mmCIF file of C-alpha atoms in Angstrom:
data_model
loop_
_atom_site.group_PDB
_atom_site.id
_atom_site.type_symbol
_atom_site.label_atom_id
_atom_site.label_comp_id
_atom_site.label_asym_id
_atom_site.label_seq_id
_atom_site.Cartn_x
_atom_site.Cartn_y
_atom_site.Cartn_z
ATOM 1 C CA MET Y 1 -25.655 61.820 143.356
ATOM 2 C CA SER Y 2 -26.574 65.160 144.885
ATOM 3 C CA THR Y 3 -24.310 67.010 147.290
ATOM 4 C CA GLU Y 4 -27.070 66.830 149.916
ATOM 5 C CA LEU Y 5 -27.236 63.024 149.666
ATOM 6 C CA ALA Y 6 -23.434 62.771 149.836
ATOM 7 C CA VAL Y 7 -23.367 64.910 153.008
ATOM 8 C CA GLU Y 8 -26.139 62.782 154.553
ATOM 9 C CA LEU Y 9 -24.255 59.570 153.744
ATOM 10 C CA VAL Y 10 -20.994 60.928 155.185
ATOM 11 C CA THR Y 11 -22.849 61.959 158.356
ATOM 12 C CA ILE Y 12 -24.459 58.520 158.679
ATOM 13 C CA GLY Y 13 -21.057 56.910 158.097
ATOM 14 C CA LEU Y 14 -19.477 58.984 160.868
ATOM 15 C CA ILE Y 15 -22.282 58.252 163.332
ATOM 16 C CA THR Y 16 -22.594 54.537 162.660
ATOM 17 C CA GLY Y 17 -18.858 53.965 162.296
ATOM 18 C CA SER Y 18 -18.283 55.533 165.710
ATOM 19 C CA LEU Y 19 -21.063 53.436 167.241
ATOM 20 C CA ALA Y 20 -19.743 50.264 165.616
ATOM 21 C CA GLY Y 21 -16.232 50.759 166.937
ATOM 22 C CA MET Y 22 -17.297 51.875 170.389
ATOM 23 C CA LEU Y 23 -20.336 49.712 171.121
ATOM 24 C CA GLY Y 24 -20.304 46.959 168.524
ATOM 25 C CA ALA Y 25 -23.565 48.515 167.419
ATOM 26 C CA GLY Y 26 -24.711 50.244 164.307
ATOM 27 C CA GLY Y 27 -25.517 47.395 161.931
ATOM 28 C CA GLY Y 28 -29.014 47.118 160.608
ATOM 29 C CA PHE Y 29 -30.689 48.527 163.660
ATOM 30 C CA VAL Y 30 -28.987 51.926 163.376
ATOM 31 C CA THR Y 31 -27.832 52.255 159.782
ATOM 32 C CA VAL Y 32 -30.938 50.951 158.019
ATOM 33 C CA PRO Y 33 -33.391 53.343 159.732
ATOM 34 C CA LEU Y 34 -31.055 56.270 159.047
ATOM 35 C CA LEU Y 35 -30.722 55.316 155.376
ATOM 36 C CA VAL Y 36 -34.499 54.918 155.052
ATOM 37 C CA ALA Y 37 -34.951 58.299 156.778
ATOM 38 C CA ILE Y 38 -32.939 60.012 154.035
ATOM 39 C CA GLY Y 39 -35.136 58.430 151.379
ATOM 40 C CA LEU Y 40 -33.526 55.134 150.366
ATOM 41 C CA ASN Y 41 -35.699 52.088 149.725
ATOM 42 C CA VAL Y 42 -35.454 49.661 152.639
ATOM 43 C CA HIS Y 43 -34.107 46.843 150.426
ATOM 44 C CA ILE Y 44 -31.308 49.087 149.179
ATOM 45 C CA ALA Y 45 -30.695 50.316 152.744
ATOM 46 C CA VAL Y 46 -30.319 46.738 154.030
ATOM 47 C CA SER Y 47 -27.942 45.756 151.209
ATOM 48 C CA LEU Y 48 -25.906 48.947 151.526
ATOM 49 C CA SER Y 49 -25.710 48.509 155.298
ATOM 50 C CA LEU Y 50 -24.302 44.990 154.904
ATOM 51 C CA ALA Y 51 -21.744 46.044 152.290
ATOM 52 C CA TYR Y 52 -20.733 49.036 154.411
ATOM 53 C CA TYR Y 53 -20.306 46.990 157.568
ATOM 54 C CA VAL Y 54 -17.918 44.513 155.981
ATOM 55 C CA TRP Y 55 -15.323 47.291 155.903
ATOM 56 C CA VAL Y 56 -16.349 49.097 159.087
ATOM 57 C CA ALA Y 57 -16.342 45.839 161.040
ATOM 58 C CA ALA Y 58 -12.932 44.886 159.616
ATOM 59 C CA ALA Y 59 -11.451 48.166 160.853
ATOM 60 C CA GLY Y 60 -13.036 47.722 164.283
ATOM 61 C CA VAL Y 61 -11.934 44.100 164.552
ATOM 62 C CA LEU Y 62 -8.319 44.998 163.760
ATOM 63 C CA ARG Y 63 -8.314 47.625 166.498
ATOM 64 C CA HIS Y 64 -9.927 45.295 169.052
ATOM 65 C CA LEU Y 65 -7.467 42.506 168.145
ATOM 66 C CA ARG Y 66 -4.584 44.891 168.869
ATOM 67 C CA GLN Y 67 -6.212 45.738 172.213
ATOM 68 C CA GLY Y 68 -6.593 42.049 173.036
ATOM 69 C CA THR Y 69 -10.341 42.248 173.631
ATOM 70 C CA ILE Y 70 -11.461 39.621 171.136
ATOM 71 C CA ASP Y 71 -11.669 35.986 172.124
ATOM 72 C CA VAL Y 72 -11.006 34.334 168.750
ATOM 73 C CA PRO Y 73 -12.402 30.852 169.592
ATOM 74 C CA LEU Y 74 -15.668 32.389 170.815
ATOM 75 C CA GLY Y 75 -15.720 34.576 167.705
ATOM 76 C CA VAL Y 76 -15.412 31.560 165.415
ATOM 77 C CA ILE Y 77 -18.203 29.737 167.249
ATOM 78 C CA LEU Y 78 -20.409 32.814 166.811
ATOM 79 C CA MET Y 79 -19.308 33.550 163.243
ATOM 80 C CA VAL Y 80 -19.834 30.195 161.515
ATOM 81 C CA PRO Y 81 -23.586 29.916 162.150
ATOM 82 C CA GLY Y 82 -23.890 33.678 161.607
ATOM 83 C CA ILE Y 83 -22.431 33.387 158.111
ATOM 84 C CA LEU Y 84 -24.808 30.550 157.269
ATOM 85 C CA ALA Y 85 -27.825 32.367 158.706
ATOM 86 C CA ALA Y 86 -26.904 35.560 156.820
ATOM 87 C CA GLN Y 87 -27.381 33.702 153.540
ATOM 88 C CA LEU Y 88 -30.860 32.618 154.572
ATOM 89 C CA GLY Y 89 -31.698 36.087 155.885
ATOM 90 C CA SER Y 90 -30.578 37.729 152.630
ATOM 91 C CA GLN Y 91 -32.788 35.415 150.587
ATOM 92 C CA LEU Y 92 -35.758 36.075 152.854
ATOM 93 C CA SER Y 93 -35.178 39.839 152.757
ATOM 94 C CA HIS Y 94 -35.191 39.801 148.959
ATOM 95 C CA ARG Y 95 -38.594 38.086 148.922
ATOM 96 C CA LEU Y 96 -40.301 40.381 151.446
ATOM 97 C CA PRO Y 97 -42.216 43.513 150.477
ATOM 98 C CA SER Y 98 -40.646 46.795 151.609
ATOM 99 C CA LYS Y 99 -43.348 47.453 154.224
ATOM 100 C CA ALA Y 100 -42.807 44.027 155.830
ATOM 101 C CA LEU Y 101 -39.056 44.626 155.980
ATOM 102 C CA GLU Y 102 -39.576 48.089 157.500
ATOM 103 C CA LEU Y 103 -41.862 46.529 160.120
ATOM 104 C CA MET Y 104 -39.230 43.901 160.958
ATOM 105 C CA VAL Y 105 -36.553 46.583 161.411
ATOM 106 C CA SER Y 106 -38.934 48.547 163.653
ATOM 107 C CA LEU Y 107 -39.744 45.473 165.739
ATOM 108 C CA LEU Y 108 -36.031 44.738 166.117
ATOM 109 C CA LEU Y 109 -35.462 48.259 167.430
ATOM 110 C CA VAL Y 110 -38.273 47.842 169.964
ATOM 111 C CA ALA Y 111 -36.961 44.419 171.024
ATOM 112 C CA VAL Y 112 -33.452 45.818 171.579
ATOM 113 C CA LEU Y 113 -34.898 48.707 173.585
ATOM 114 C CA VAL Y 114 -36.954 46.375 175.784
ATOM 115 C CA PHE Y 115 -34.052 43.981 176.259
ATOM 116 C CA PHE Y 116 -31.546 46.603 177.339
ATOM 117 C CA SER Y 117 -34.014 48.437 179.547
ATOM 118 C CA THR Y 118 -34.991 45.278 181.466
ATOM 119 C CA VAL Y 119 -31.796 43.203 181.699
ATOM 120 C CA ARG Y 120 -29.519 43.984 184.621
ATOM 121 C CA ALA Y 121 -26.023 42.713 185.365
ATOM 122 C CA PRO Y 122 -25.894 40.054 188.090
ATOM 123 C CA ALA Y 123 -24.904 41.458 191.503
ATOM 124 C CA HIS Y 124 -21.565 39.614 191.586
ATOM 125 C CA GLU Y 125 -20.509 41.268 188.324
ATOM 126 C CA THR Y 126 -21.221 44.801 189.511
ATOM 127 C CA GLN Y 127 -19.320 44.144 192.753
ATOM 128 C CA THR Y 128 -16.340 42.788 190.822
ATOM 129 C CA ALA Y 129 -16.346 45.761 188.463
ATOM 130 C CA ALA Y 130 -16.560 48.203 191.392
ATOM 131 C CA ALA Y 131 -13.547 46.546 193.055
ATOM 132 C CA LEU Y 132 -11.288 47.056 190.045
ATOM 133 C CA PRO Y 133 -9.186 50.237 190.045
ATOM 134 C CA GLU Y 134 -9.901 52.715 187.273
ATOM 135 C CA GLY Y 135 -8.310 55.803 185.792
ATOM 136 C CA PRO Y 136 -4.728 56.862 185.127
ATOM 137 C CA GLY Y 137 -3.354 55.266 188.313
ATOM 138 C CA ALA Y 138 -4.935 51.874 187.657
ATOM 139 C CA GLU Y 139 -1.748 50.336 186.268
ATOM 140 C CA ARG Y 140 0.222 51.430 189.333
ATOM 141 C CA ALA Y 141 -2.554 50.179 191.661
ATOM 142 C CA LEU Y 142 -2.378 46.803 189.949
ATOM 143 C CA GLY Y 143 1.345 46.561 190.597
ATOM 144 C CA GLY Y 144 2.472 48.006 187.266
ATOM 145 C CA ARG Y 145 1.792 44.735 185.486
ATOM 146 C CA ARG Y 146 0.915 45.585 181.915
ATOM 147 C CA SER Y 147 -0.970 42.320 181.360
ATOM 148 C CA LEU Y 148 -3.502 43.296 184.025
ATOM 149 C CA ARG Y 149 -4.556 46.368 182.078
ATOM 150 C CA PHE Y 150 -6.371 44.278 179.507
ATOM 151 C CA ALA Y 151 -9.473 42.150 179.659
ATOM 152 C CA ARG Y 152 -10.737 39.514 177.279
ATOM 153 C CA VAL Y 153 -14.399 39.352 176.514
ATOM 154 C CA ARG Y 154 -15.647 35.866 177.329
ATOM 155 C CA SER Y 155 -19.377 36.232 176.782
ATOM 156 C CA VAL Y 156 -21.785 37.843 174.349
ATOM 157 C CA ARG Y 157 -23.906 38.782 177.356
ATOM 158 C CA GLY Y 158 -21.522 41.545 178.383
ATOM 159 C CA ARG Y 159 -19.458 39.717 180.982
ATOM 160 C CA VAL Y 160 -15.785 40.638 181.106
ATOM 161 C CA TYR Y 161 -13.327 38.507 183.031
ATOM 162 C CA HIS Y 162 -9.994 40.028 184.023
ATOM 163 C CA TYR Y 163 -7.034 37.678 184.204
ATOM 164 C CA THR Y 164 -3.300 37.624 183.632
ATOM 165 C CA VAL Y 165 -2.222 36.308 180.264
#
């Protein structure tokens, strides 16, 4: 492996690892295009992205578990069909020509762009979020109750419900 390729891979790892931990993003729709851009075949990029994200996701999950922002029952409900579908997706990916796979990745990027540029939070959610105190004095404003500093994610659609545990 050339030094140039190693530097490119380290850079991609830093970018996508940061995105994964911060936004839950970076899987195929960020990593695969970056790997293809540095010259890897799309099939290798997809496989490498999956192998890479096993470890990146594990690190992110551990941190989010410590922060109390993962709802384990919801995660299990999401994970079980995801694991099954990943097997099917891997088989399909292996059978597709590189150009078809590249097109699918491109279409996914466009779909994500359209989705996030058109979907807005319901009005009641933005009002609730605006009413919550923020910043360094937030704990004091909430009565110094440590349990109120945390939120648990209760929806894959971005809703966060604050409650005392």
